[in-house]
Coordinates of N, CA and C in Angstrom, one line a residue:
X244 N 22.6 33.0 14.5 CA 21.8 32.5 13.1 C 20.6 31.1 13.5
X245 N 21.4 30.5 14.7 CA 21.1 29.1 15.3 C 19.7 29.7 15.7
X246 N 19.3 30.6 16.7 CA 18.3 31.3 17.0 C 16.9 31.8 16.6
X247 N 18.0 32.3 15.1 CA 17.2 32.9 14.5 C 16.2 31.9 13.4
X248 N 17.2 31.0 13.2 CA 16.2 29.7 12.4 C 15.2 29.1 13.3
X249 N 15.4 29.1 14.5 CA 14.5 28.7 15.3 C 13.0 29.3 15.2
X250 N 13.3 30.8 15.4 CA 12.3 31.8 15.6 C 11.9 31.7 14.3
X251 N 12.1 31.6 13.1 CA 11.8 31.7 12.2 C 11.0 30.5 11.7
X252 N 11.1 29.2 12.4 CA 10.3 28.3 12.0 C 9.4 28.5 13.0
X253 N 9.4 28.8 14.2 CA 8.3 28.7 15.1 C 7.1 29.6 14.8
X254 N 7.7 30.8 13.9 CA 6.6 31.6 13.6 C 6.3 31.4 12.1
X255 N 6.5 30.4 11.5 CA 5.9 29.8 10.1 C 5.3 28.9 11.0
X256 N 5.2 27.9 12.2 CA 4.8 26.9 12.3 C 3.4 28.1 13.3
X257 N 3.6 29.1 13.7 CA 2.4 30.2 14.5 C 1.4 30.4 13.3
X258 N 1.8 30.8 12.6 CA 1.1 31.4 11.8 C 0.2 30.5 10.5
X259 N 0.5 29.1 10.3 CA -0.1 28.1 9.9 C 0.7 27.6 8.1
X260 N 2.2 28.4 8.5 CA 3.1 28.4 7.4 C 4.0 27.1 7.2
X261 N 3.0 25.7 7.1 CA 4.1 24.9 7.4 C 5.0 24.8 6.1
X262 N 4.9 24.8 4.8 CA 6.0 24.4 3.7 C 7.1 25.6 4.3
X263 N 7.1 26.8 4.7 CA 7.9 27.8 5.5 C 8.7 27.1 6.1
X264 N 8.1 26.4 7.2 CA 8.4 25.6 8.6 C 9.4 24.7 8.1
X265 N 9.2 23.9 6.9 CA 9.8 22.7 6.4 C 10.9 23.6 5.6
X266 N 10.9 24.2 5.0 CA 12.0 25.3 4.1 C 13.1 25.7 5.3
X267 N 12.7 26.0 6.1 CA 13.4 26.6 7.7 C 14.6 25.5 7.9
X268 N 13.9 24.5 8.6 CA 14.4 23.3 8.9 C 15.5 22.9 8.0
X269 N 14.9 22.6 6.8 CA 16.1 21.7 5.7 C 17.4 22.9 5.5
X270 N 16.9 23.8 5.6 CA 18.2 24.7 5.3 C 19.4 24.0 6.4
X271 N 18.5 24.9 8.1 CA 19.5 24.3 8.9 C 20.1 22.9 9.1
X272 N 19.1 21.8 8.5 CA 19.6 20.5 8.5 C 20.7 20.6 7.4
X273 N 20.7 20.9 6.5 CA 22.0 20.7 5.7 C 23.0 21.3 6.3
X274 N 22.9 22.2 7.1 CA 24.3 23.2 7.3 C 24.7 22.4 8.5
X275 N 23.9 21.9 10.0 CA 24.1 21.5 10.5 C 22.8 20.0 11.5
X276 N 23.3 18.9 11.0 CA 22.3 17.9 11.6 C 22.0 18.0 13.0
X277 N 21.2 18.0 13.4 CA 20.5 18.0 14.5 C 19.5 17.1 14.9
X278 N 19.6 16.7 16.2 CA 18.5 15.6 16.7 C 17.1 16.3 17.0
X279 N 17.3 17.6 17.1 CA 15.9 18.5 17.6 C 15.4 18.5 15.9
X280 N 16.1 19.5 15.0 CA 15.7 19.1 13.7 C 15.2 18.5 12.6
X281 N 15.8 17.3 12.8 CA 15.7 16.0 12.6 C 14.2 15.5 13.0
X282 N 14.1 15.6 14.4 CA 13.2 15.4 15.1 C 11.8 16.1 14.6
X283 N 11.7 17.7 14.4 CA 10.9 18.8 14.2 C 10.3 17.9 12.5
X284 N 11.3 17.9 11.8 CA 11.3 17.3 10.0 C 10.3 16.5 10.4
X285 N 10.5 15.4 11.1 CA 9.9 13.9 10.6 C 8.4 14.5 11.3
X286 N 8.1 15.1 12.0 CA 6.6 15.3 12.5 C 6.0 15.9 11.4
X287 N 6.8 16.8 10.9 CA 5.8 18.0 9.9 C 6.0 17.1 8.8
X288 N 6.8 15.8 8.8 CA 6.9 15.6 7.1 C 5.1 14.3 7.4
X289 N 5.4 14.0 8.6 CA 3.9 13.1 8.4 C 3.1 13.6 8.6
X290 N 3.0 14.6 9.1 CA 1.3 15.7 9.2 C 1.2 16.0 7.7
X291 N 2.0 16.2 7.4 CA 1.8 17.0 5.8 C 1.5 15.3 4.7
X292 N 1.9 14.4 5.5 CA 2.1 13.3 4.9 C 2.7 13.5 3.4
X293 N 4.0 14.1 3.9 CA 5.4 14.0 2.5 C 5.8 12.7 2.7
X294 N 5.5 11.5 2.5 CA 5.9 10.2 2.5 C 7.5 10.2 2.0
X295 N 7.1 10.6 0.5 CA 8.9 10.4 0.5 C 10.3 11.2 1.1
X296 N 9.8 12.3 1.3 CA 10.6 13.0 2.3 C 11.0 12.7 3.7
X297 N 10.4 12.0 4.5 CA 10.0 11.5 5.6 C 10.8 10.2 5.3
X298 N 10.9 9.7 4.3 CA 11.5 8.4 4.2 C 12.9 8.6 4.0
X299 N 12.9 9.7 2.9 CA 14.5 10.0 2.9 C 15.0 10.1 4.2
X300 N 14.5 11.1 4.9 CA 15.2 11.6 5.9 C 15.5 10.8 7.3
X301 N 14.6 9.4 7.1 CA 14.7 8.4 8.1 C 16.3 7.8 6.9
X302 N 16.3 7.7 6.3 CA 17.2 7.3 5.6 C 18.7 7.7 5.6
X303 N 18.9 9.3 5.7 CA 19.8 9.8 5.9 C 19.9 9.2 7.5
X304 N 19.1 9.3 8.4 CA 19.4 9.2 9.5 C 20.4 8.0 9.5
X305 N 19.6 6.8 9.5 CA 20.3 5.3 9.3 C 21.6 5.3 9.2
X306 N 22.2 6.2 7.7 CA 23.4 6.3 7.0 C 24.2 7.3 8.6
X307 N 24.1 8.1 9.5 CA 24.8 9.1 9.7 C 24.8 8.3 11.2
X308 N 24.5 7.2 11.5 CA 24.1 7.0 13.0 C 25.5 5.5 12.8
X309 N 25.8 5.4 13.6 CA 27.7 4.6 13.5 C 27.2 3.1 14.2
X310 N 28.0 2.5 13.5 CA 28.0 0.9 13.4 C 27.5 0.4 14.8
X311 N 27.8 1.0 16.0 CA 27.5 0.3 16.9 C 25.8 0.7 17.2
X312 N 25.3 1.8 16.5 CA 23.7 2.4 17.0 C 23.0 1.1 16.3
X313 N 22.8 0.0 16.2 CA 22.1 -0.7 16.1 C 21.1 -0.9 15.9
X314 N 20.3 -0.6 17.4 CA 18.9 -0.9 17.4 C 18.0 0.3 16.9
X315 N 18.7 1.9 17.3 CA 18.6 3.0 16.0 C 18.3 2.9 15.0
X316 N 19.4 2.5 14.5 CA 19.3 1.8 13.0 C 18.0 1.1 12.4
X317 N 17.9 -0.2 13.3 CA 16.5 -1.2 13.2 C 15.3 -0.2 13.1
X318 N 15.4 0.9 14.5 CA 14.1 1.5 14.9 C 14.3 2.4 13.4
X319 N 14.7 3.0 13.2 CA 14.2 3.8 11.4 C 14.2 3.1 10.5
X320 N 14.4 2.1 10.2 CA 14.2 1.1 9.3 C 13.0 0.1 9.2
X321 N 12.4 0.2 10.1 CA 11.0 -0.3 10.9 C 10.4 0.7 10.5
X322 N 10.4 2.0 11.0 CA 9.8 3.3 10.3 C 9.3 3.1 8.8
X323 N 10.5 3.2 8.0 CA 10.7 3.1 6.4 C 9.3 1.7 6.0
X324 N 10.1 0.4 6.7 CA 8.9 -0.2 6.2 C 7.5 0.2 6.0
X325 N 6.7 0.4 8.1 CA 5.9 1.1 8.3 C 5.5 1.9 7.0
X326 N 6.0 2.6 7.0 CA 5.4 4.1 5.6 C 5.2 3.2 4.3
X327 N 6.2 2.5 4.2 CA 5.7 2.2 2.6 C 4.7 0.8 2.6
X328 N 4.5 0.5 3.5 CA 3.3 -0.8 3.8 C 2.2 0.2 4.0
X329 N 2.1 0.7 4.9 CA 0.7 1.5 5.3 C 0.1 2.8 4.3
X330 N 1.1 3.6 4.2 CA 0.8 4.8 3.4 C 1.1 5.2 1.9
X331 N 2.3 3.9 1.2 CA 2.5 4.0 0.2 C 1.8 3.1 -0.4
X332 N 1.8 1.8 0.1 CA 1.2 0.5 -0.4 C 2.4 0.2 -1.6
X333 N 3.4 -0.2 -1.1 CA 4.7 -0.3 -1.9 C 5.5 -1.6 -1.8
X334 N 4.9 -2.6 -1.8 CA 5.6 -3.8 -1.7 C 7.2 -4.1 -2.4
X335 N 7.5 -3.7 -3.2 CA 8.7 -4.0 -3.5 C 9.4 -3.0 -2.3
X336 N 9.5 -2.3 -2.0 CA 10.1 -1.4 -1.3 C 10.0 -1.9 -0.1
X337 N 8.7 -2.4 0.4 CA 8.8 -3.1 1.5 C 9.8 -4.3 1.7
X338 N 9.4 -5.3 0.6 CA 10.8 -6.0 0.9 C 12.4 -5.6 0.7
X339 N 12.1 -5.0 0.0 CA 13.8 -4.3 -0.1 C 14.0 -3.3 1.3
X340 N 13.5 -2.9 1.7 CA 13.7 -2.3 3.6 C 14.1 -3.5 4.4
X341 N 12.9 -4.6 4.4 CA 13.2 -6.0 5.4 C 14.6 -6.4 5.1
X342 N 15.0 -6.6 3.7 CA 16.2 -7.2 3.5 C 17.3 -6.4 3.9
X343 N 17.2 -5.0 4.0 CA 17.7 -4.1 4.8 C 18.3 -4.4 6.1
X344 N 17.3 -4.5 6.5 CA 17.0 -4.9 8.1 C 17.9 -6.3 8.6
X345 N 17.3 -7.3 7.5 CA 18.2 -8.7 7.7 C 19.6 -8.3 7.7
X346 N 19.9 -7.4 6.6 CA 21.4 -7.0 6.3 C 22.3 -6.2 7.9
X347 N 21.4 -5.7 8.6 CA 21.9 -5.6 10.3 C 21.9 -6.3 11.0
X348 N 20.6 -7.1 11.4 CA 20.4 -8.3 12.3 C 19.6 -9.1 10.9
X349 N 21.1 -10.7 10.8 CA 20.2 -11.5 10.2 C 19.4 -12.3 10.4
X350 N 18.9 -12.5 11.6 CA 17.8 -13.3 12.2 C 16.9 -12.4 13.0
X351 N 16.5 -11.4 12.7 CA 15.2 -10.0 13.1 C 13.8 -10.9 12.4
X352 N 13.5 -11.4 13.6 CA 12.4 -13.0 13.7 C 11.1 -12.2 12.6
X353 N 10.6 -11.0 13.0 CA 9.7 -10.2 12.6 C 10.1 -9.7 11.1
X354 N 11.1 -8.9 10.9 CA 11.9 -9.2 9.6 C 11.5 -10.6 8.4
X355 N 12.0 -11.6 9.0 CA 11.9 -12.9 8.6 C 10.4 -13.2 8.2
X356 N 9.3 -13.6 9.2 CA 8.0 -13.5 9.2 C 7.5 -12.7 8.0
X357 N 7.9 -11.5 7.8 CA 6.8 -10.8 6.8 C 7.8 -11.0 5.4
X358 N 9.1 -11.2 5.3 CA 9.4 -11.6 3.9 C 8.7 -13.4 3.5
X359 N 8.5 -14.1 4.6 CA 7.6 -15.2 4.3 C 6.1 -15.0 4.2
X360 N 5.4 -14.1 4.7 CA 4.4 -13.8 4.0 C 4.5 -13.3 2.6
X361 N 5.4 -12.2 2.6 CA 5.5 -11.6 1.1 C 5.7 -12.7 0.1
X362 N 7.0 -13.3 0.2 CA 7.6 -13.8 -1.0 C 6.4 -15.0 -0.9
X363 N 5.5 -15.6 -0.2 CA 4.6 -16.5 -0.6 C 3.6 -16.0 -1.6
X364 N 2.9 -14.7 -1.3 CA 2.2 -14.0 -2.2 C 2.9 -13.7 -3.3
X365 N 3.8 -13.3 -3.2 CA 4.5 -12.9 -4.7 C 4.7 -14.2 -5.4
X366 N 4.8 -15.5 -4.9 CA 5.4 -16.5 -5.6 C 6.9 -16.5 -5.5
X367 N 7.4 -15.9 -5.0 CA 9.2 -16.3 -5.0 C 9.5 -17.2 -4.1
X368 N 9.4 -18.7 -4.9 CA 9.5 -19.9 -4.0 C 11.1 -19.8 -3.7
X369 N 12.3 -19.3 -4.0 CA 13.9 -19.6 -3.8 C 13.8 -18.6 -2.6
X370 N 13.5 -17.4 -2.7 CA 13.6 -16.3 -1.4 C 12.7 -16.6 -0.4
X371 N 11.6 -17.3 -0.4 CA 10.6 -17.9 0.6 C 11.7 -19.2 1.1
X372 N 12.2 -20.1 0.7 CA 12.4 -21.1 1.1 C 14.0 -20.4 1.7
X373 N 14.8 -19.6 1.7 CA 16.0 -19.3 2.3 C 15.3 -18.6 3.5
X374 N 13.6 -17.9 3.9 CA 13.9 -17.2 4.7 C 12.8 -18.6 6.0
X375 N 12.4 -19.4 5.3 CA 12.0 -20.4 5.6 C 13.4 -21.2 6.6
X376 N 14.4 -21.5 6.1 CA 15.5 -21.9 6.7 C 15.6 -21.0 7.6
X377 N 16.0 -19.7 7.5 CA 16.6 -18.7 8.9 C 15.4 -18.8 10.1
X378 N 14.2 -19.2 9.6 CA 13.7 -19.2 10.6 C 13.3 -20.5 11.2
X379 N 13.8 -21.9 10.8 CA 13.9 -22.6 11.7 C 15.4 -22.7 12.8
X380 N 16.1 -21.9 12.2 CA 17.1 -21.5 13.0 C 17.2 -21.0 14.4
X381 N 15.9 -20.1 14.1 CA 15.4 -19.2 15.3 C 15.0 -19.8 16.3
X382 N 13.7 -20.6 15.8 CA 12.5 -21.2 16.6 C 13.2 -22.7 17.7
X383 N 12.2 -22.6 19.0 CA 12.9 -23.5 19.7 C 11.9 -24.4 19.5
X384 N 10.7 -24.4 19.7 CA 9.3 -25.0 19.3 C 9.7 -26.2 18.3
X385 N 9.5 -27.4 19.1 CA 9.9 -28.7 17.5 C 8.9 -28.8 16.9
X386 N 7.6 -28.9 17.1 CA 6.4 -28.8 16.1 C 6.4 -27.6 15.1
X387 N 6.7 -26.3 15.5 CA 7.1 -25.6 14.2 C 8.4 -25.7 13.3
X388 N 9.2 -26.2 14.1 CA 10.4 -26.7 13.3 C 10.2 -27.6 12.1
X389 N 9.6 -28.9 12.7 CA 9.4 -29.7 11.8 C 8.1 -29.5 10.8
X390 N 7.1 -28.4 11.2 CA 6.3 -27.8 9.9 C 7.2 -26.9 9.1
X391 N 8.3 -26.1 9.7 CA 8.8 -25.4 8.6 C 9.6 -26.6 7.8
X392 N 10.5 -27.1 8.3 CA 10.8 -28.4 7.6 C 10.6 -29.0 6.4
X393 N 8.9 -29.6 7.0 CA 8.1 -30.1 5.7 C 7.8 -28.5 4.5
X394 N 7.4 -27.8 5.0 CA 6.9 -26.8 4.3 C 8.3 -26.5 2.8
X395 N 9.7 -26.6 3.4 CA 10.7 -26.4 2.9 C 11.0 -27.8 2.0
X396 N 10.7 -28.9 2.2 CA 11.0 -29.8 1.6 C 10.1 -30.1 0.4
X397 N 8.9 -29.8 1.0 CA 7.8 -29.8 -0.2 C 8.0 -28.7 -1.1
X398 N 8.2 -27.6 -0.7 CA 8.9 -26.4 -2.0 C 9.9 -27.0 -2.8
X399 N 11.0 -27.1 -1.9 CA 12.2 -28.2 -2.9 C 11.8 -29.1 -4.0
X400 N 11.1 -29.7 -3.4 CA 10.8 -30.7 -4.8 C 9.8 -30.2 -5.9
X401 N 8.7 -29.7 -5.1 CA 7.4 -29.2 -6.2 C 7.8 -28.0 -7.3
X402 N 8.7 -27.1 -6.6 CA 8.7 -25.9 -7.4 C 10.5 -25.9 -8.2
X403 N 11.7 -26.8 -7.0 CA 12.7 -26.8 -8.3 C 13.4 -28.2 -8.6
X404 N 12.5 -29.3 -8.1 CA 12.4 -30.7 -8.3 C 13.7 -30.7 -7.9
X405 N 14.1 -30.6 -6.4 CA 15.7 -30.9 -6.0 C 15.3 -32.1 -5.0
X406 N 15.0 -32.9 -5.0 CA 15.2 -34.6 -4.7 C 16.4 -34.3 -3.2
X407 N 17.6 -34.2 -3.4 CA 18.4 -33.9 -2.8 C 18.1 -32.7 -1.5
X408 N 17.8 -31.6 -1.8 CA 17.3 -30.7 -1.2 C 16.2 -31.3 -0.1
X409 N 15.0 -31.5 -0.8 CA 13.9 -32.0 -0.1 C 14.6 -33.1 1.3
X410 N 15.1 -34.1 0.5 CA 15.6 -35.4 1.5 C 16.5 -34.7 2.5
X411 N 16.7 -34.0 2.3 CA 17.9 -33.1 3.7 C 16.9 -32.4 4.6
X412 N 15.8 -32.6 4.1 CA 14.7 -31.4 5.1 C 14.2 -32.8 6.1
X413 N 13.7 -33.7 5.3 CA 13.2 -34.4 5.8 C 13.6 -35.3 6.6
X414 N 15.4 -35.8 6.7 CA 16.0 -36.2 7.4 C 16.8 -35.3 8.7
X415 N 16.3 -34.3 8.5 CA 16.2 -33.2 9.5 C 15.2 -33.6 10.4
X416 N 14.0 -33.7 10.0 CA 12.6 -34.0 10.4 C 13.1 -35.1 11.5
X417 N 13.5 -36.4 10.9 CA 13.7 -37.3 11.7 C 14.7 -37.0 12.5
X418 N 15.7 -36.3 12.4 CA 16.0 -36.5 13.2 C 16.0 -35.4 14.7
X419 N 14.8 -34.4 14.4 CA 13.7 -33.7 15.6 C 13.3 -35.3 16.0
X420 N 12.1 -35.6 15.6 CA 11.0 -36.5 15.4 C 11.4 -38.0 14.6
X421 N 11.9 -38.7 15.6 CA 12.3 -40.2 14.5 C 11.1 -41.0 14.5
X422 N 10.0 -40.9 15.1 CA 9.0 -41.9 14.4 C 7.9 -40.8 13.8
X423 N 8.2 -40.0 12.9 CA 7.6 -38.6 12.2 C 7.1 -39.6 10.8
X424 N 6.0 -40.0 10.6 CA 5.4 -40.6 9.9 C 5.4 -40.3 8.5
X425 N 5.0 -39.1 8.5 CA 5.2 -38.5 6.5 C 6.5 -38.3 6.2
X426 N 7.6 -38.2 7.5 CA 8.9 -38.2 6.6 C 9.0 -39.3 6.5
X427 N 9.2 -40.6 7.5 CA 9.6 -41.8 6.8 C 9.1 -42.5 5.9
X428 N 7.5 -42.0 5.5 CA 6.8 -42.1 4.2 C 7.7 -41.5 2.8
X429 N 7.9 -40.4 2.9 CA 8.6 -39.5 2.0 C 9.8 -39.8 1.4
X430 N 10.8 -40.2 2.7 CA 11.9 -40.9 2.0 C 12.0 -42.5 1.7
X431 N 10.8 -43.0 2.1 CA 11.0 -44.5 1.6 C 10.5 -44.2 0.3
X432 N 9.5 -43.1 -0.5 CA 9.5 -43.1 -1.9 C 10.6 -42.5 -2.6
X433 N 11.5 -42.2 -1.7 CA 12.5 -41.3 -2.8 C 13.9 -42.7 -2.8

């Protein structure tokens, strides 16, 4: 049956019957999950712009991959993000999938930066602060860290009226740059 299914799929492709080809490959996939069938289905779903099935297949692959296959899982999840963002314009699922990426790799810089941008657009200040804090831990450039800490301090004060957290952010700035005038001025006011 293995060769027979491939033959049927090839015939369907040759005569221009992509729906039949997908049906044969999906039947094969339900019975036996192999990389060739998955790869061919990914190509077909993309060609047909069947984004729902494409994403479903990628998510199934993520579930099937072992814990040690983080890079492969991240690759699939990044493809899911691209599809939700570029093909479906589905912001909430983009955010959700980036969060899935961060569950696998908590300091995935691309996901953090994308979430900072999305949370800013969506007005989700608490989530924005969380991502800014993660980014502070990742960047080596002192000036960038200071700018991020200033944003955190300003957000925690303006949006949450949380002086202790704002003070903490500005104190961290002074640990990095003891002569930082706006941090000194801010802390004098508090």
